[in-house]
mmCIF file of C-alpha atoms in Angstrom:
data_model
loop_
_atom_site.group_PDB
_atom_site.id
_atom_site.type_symbol
_atom_site.label_atom_id
_atom_site.label_comp_id
_atom_site.label_asym_id
_atom_site.label_seq_id
_atom_site.Cartn_x
_atom_site.Cartn_y
_atom_site.Cartn_z
ATOM 1 C CA GLN A 1 -122.850 43.395 197.167
ATOM 2 C CA VAL A 2 -123.536 45.575 193.736
ATOM 3 C CA HIS A 3 -121.139 44.642 190.885
ATOM 4 C CA LEU A 4 -120.379 47.104 187.863
ATOM 5 C CA VAL A 5 -118.518 45.127 185.191
ATOM 6 C CA GLU A 6 -117.225 47.150 182.370
ATOM 7 C CA SER A 7 -116.535 46.136 179.002
ATOM 8 C CA GLY A 8 -115.337 47.701 175.847
ATOM 9 C CA GLY A 9 -112.035 48.840 176.434
ATOM 10 C CA GLY A 10 -108.959 48.270 174.162
ATOM 11 C CA LEU A 11 -106.289 49.491 171.983
ATOM 12 C CA VAL A 12 -106.960 52.108 169.168
ATOM 13 C CA GLN A 13 -105.292 54.061 167.158
ATOM 14 C CA ALA A 14 -105.703 58.172 167.578
ATOM 15 C CA GLY A 15 -108.776 59.656 166.135
ATOM 16 C CA GLY A 16 -110.193 56.195 166.528
ATOM 17 C CA SER A 17 -113.689 55.334 168.613
ATOM 18 C CA LEU A 18 -114.365 53.104 171.373
ATOM 19 C CA ARG A 19 -117.661 52.209 173.198
ATOM 20 C CA LEU A 20 -117.604 51.290 176.766
ATOM 21 C CA SER A 21 -120.174 49.393 178.813
ATOM 22 C CA CYS A 22 -121.042 49.133 182.338
ATOM 23 C CA ALA A 23 -123.716 46.787 183.977
ATOM 24 C CA ALA A 24 -124.888 46.670 187.366
ATOM 25 C CA SER A 25 -125.837 43.885 189.040
ATOM 26 C CA GLY A 26 -127.158 42.634 192.362
ATOM 27 C CA ILE A 27 -129.489 43.530 194.806
ATOM 28 C CA ILE A 28 -130.506 47.338 193.436
ATOM 29 C CA SER A 29 -133.673 49.184 194.409
ATOM 30 C CA GLY A 30 -132.674 52.038 192.295
ATOM 31 C CA ILE A 31 -129.669 53.984 190.736
ATOM 32 C CA ASN A 32 -129.281 57.681 190.972
ATOM 33 C CA THR A 33 -126.219 58.595 188.944
ATOM 34 C CA MET A 34 -123.938 56.614 186.779
ATOM 35 C CA GLY A 35 -120.807 57.799 185.376
ATOM 36 C CA TRP A 36 -117.110 57.245 184.331
ATOM 37 C CA TYR A 37 -114.163 57.891 185.952
ATOM 38 C CA ARG A 38 -110.325 57.072 184.598
ATOM 39 C CA GLN A 39 -107.108 57.276 185.693
ATOM 40 C CA ALA A 40 -103.850 57.190 184.108
ATOM 41 C CA PRO A 41 -100.457 56.501 185.831
ATOM 42 C CA GLY A 42 -99.673 59.580 187.886
ATOM 43 C CA TYR A 43 -102.524 61.132 187.833
ATOM 44 C CA GLN A 44 -105.520 60.784 190.274
ATOM 45 C CA ARG A 45 -108.945 59.318 189.240
ATOM 46 C CA ASP A 46 -110.751 62.025 187.793
ATOM 47 C CA LEU A 47 -114.350 62.556 186.406
ATOM 48 C CA VAL A 48 -115.043 61.732 182.650
ATOM 49 C CA ALA A 49 -118.485 62.014 182.329
ATOM 50 C CA ILE A 50 -121.249 61.437 184.280
ATOM 51 C CA ILE A 51 -125.372 61.093 183.837
ATOM 52 C CA ALA A 52 -128.191 61.315 186.285
ATOM 53 C CA SER A 53 -131.268 59.005 186.674
ATOM 54 C CA GLY A 54 -133.372 62.177 184.679
ATOM 55 C CA GLY A 55 -130.704 62.290 181.751
ATOM 56 C CA ASN A 56 -128.761 65.220 182.893
ATOM 57 C CA THR A 57 -124.908 64.808 182.102
ATOM 58 C CA ASN A 58 -121.944 66.340 183.190
ATOM 59 C CA TYR A 59 -118.372 65.906 181.140
ATOM 60 C CA ALA A 60 -114.863 67.071 181.691
ATOM 61 C CA ASP A 61 -113.471 69.691 179.800
ATOM 62 C CA SER A 62 -111.014 67.200 178.574
ATOM 63 C CA VAL A 63 -113.244 65.516 176.938
ATOM 64 C CA LYS A 64 -116.376 67.851 175.937
ATOM 65 C CA GLY A 65 -117.600 67.021 172.070
ATOM 66 C CA ARG A 66 -115.466 63.983 172.125
ATOM 67 C CA VAL A 67 -117.599 61.730 174.134
ATOM 68 C CA THR A 68 -121.204 60.758 174.939
ATOM 69 C CA ILE A 69 -122.686 59.014 178.045
ATOM 70 C CA SER A 70 -125.641 57.214 177.994
ATOM 71 C CA ARG A 71 -127.726 54.867 179.947
ATOM 72 C CA ASP A 72 -130.124 52.345 180.053
ATOM 73 C CA SER A 73 -131.818 52.452 183.060
ATOM 74 C CA ALA A 74 -133.990 49.329 182.621
ATOM 75 C CA GLN A 75 -130.895 47.570 182.040
ATOM 76 C CA ASN A 76 -128.705 49.269 184.806
ATOM 77 C CA THR A 77 -126.220 50.041 182.282
ATOM 78 C CA VAL A 78 -124.364 52.919 181.278
ATOM 79 C CA TYR A 79 -122.251 53.669 178.141
ATOM 80 C CA LEU A 80 -119.557 55.719 177.140
ATOM 81 C CA GLN A 81 -118.868 56.321 173.196
ATOM 82 C CA MET A 82 -115.668 58.147 172.683
ATOM 83 C CA ASN A 83 -114.570 59.579 169.485
ATOM 84 C CA SER A 84 -111.720 61.622 168.080
ATOM 85 C CA LEU A 85 -109.363 59.614 170.676
ATOM 86 C CA LYS A 86 -106.281 61.030 171.778
ATOM 87 C CA PRO A 87 -102.997 59.524 173.281
ATOM 88 C CA GLU A 88 -103.957 61.575 176.458
ATOM 89 C CA ASP A 89 -107.056 59.491 176.996
ATOM 90 C CA THR A 90 -105.199 56.231 177.506
ATOM 91 C CA ALA A 91 -106.075 55.395 181.517
ATOM 92 C CA VAL A 92 -108.045 52.855 183.058
ATOM 93 C CA TYR A 93 -111.707 53.668 182.910
ATOM 94 C CA TYR A 94 -113.798 52.997 185.786
ATOM 95 C CA CYS A 95 -117.724 52.849 185.716
ATOM 96 C CA TYR A 96 -119.520 54.175 189.062
ATOM 97 C CA ALA A 97 -122.866 54.228 190.127
ATOM 98 C CA GLU A 98 -124.638 55.450 193.265
ATOM 99 C CA VAL A 99 -127.144 52.536 194.349
ATOM 100 C CA LEU A 100 -129.923 52.451 196.350
ATOM 101 C CA ARG A 101 -130.459 49.571 198.762
ATOM 102 C CA PHE A 102 -132.610 48.316 201.723
ATOM 103 C CA ALA A 103 -130.587 47.088 204.303
ATOM 104 C CA PRO A 104 -133.199 47.249 205.939
ATOM 105 C CA GLY A 105 -133.865 50.983 205.618
ATOM 106 C CA PRO A 106 -132.884 53.090 202.355
ATOM 107 C CA THR A 107 -128.859 53.329 201.948
ATOM 108 C CA TRP A 108 -127.317 54.965 199.245
ATOM 109 C CA SER A 109 -123.710 53.630 198.466
ATOM 110 C CA SER A 110 -120.755 54.597 195.701
ATOM 111 C CA ASN A 111 -119.794 51.499 193.915
ATOM 112 C CA TRP A 112 -116.829 51.365 191.428
ATOM 113 C CA GLY A 113 -115.900 48.638 189.021
ATOM 114 C CA ARG A 114 -112.553 47.206 188.153
ATOM 115 C CA GLY A 115 -111.797 49.148 185.287
ATOM 116 C CA THR A 116 -110.991 48.492 181.840
ATOM 117 C CA GLN A 117 -107.936 49.647 179.925
ATOM 118 C CA VAL A 118 -108.107 52.148 177.121
ATOM 119 C CA THR A 119 -105.000 52.866 175.297
ATOM 120 C CA VAL A 120 -104.871 55.202 172.391
ATOM 121 C CA SER A 121 -101.597 54.901 170.227
ATOM 122 C CA SER A 122 -100.185 57.726 168.426
#
């Protein structure tokens, strides 16, 4: 089984910054897209940012200009640098990875981390 482990969440004041990390482990032949989603109470899980293996990125409108997604493909790790945080950013942030495995043929699967809490105080 592929495991994604997030870290870096916590409590921060409005206007502050956090850097989230997510490392994928397990039997992995390759990773296509990695990204971050978030879910606040009463809301669905929404995209924050994604990054493809080639480096192309997409951001939710709500975070554009304030967050940067990056990845270290050699380490199967994705990062989310968040600046100018707002109370509205408070949510559980989930790591996502589209992983290639051979079982025995090639199989792509979507994998999720357990989430890390980000709380932004006003």
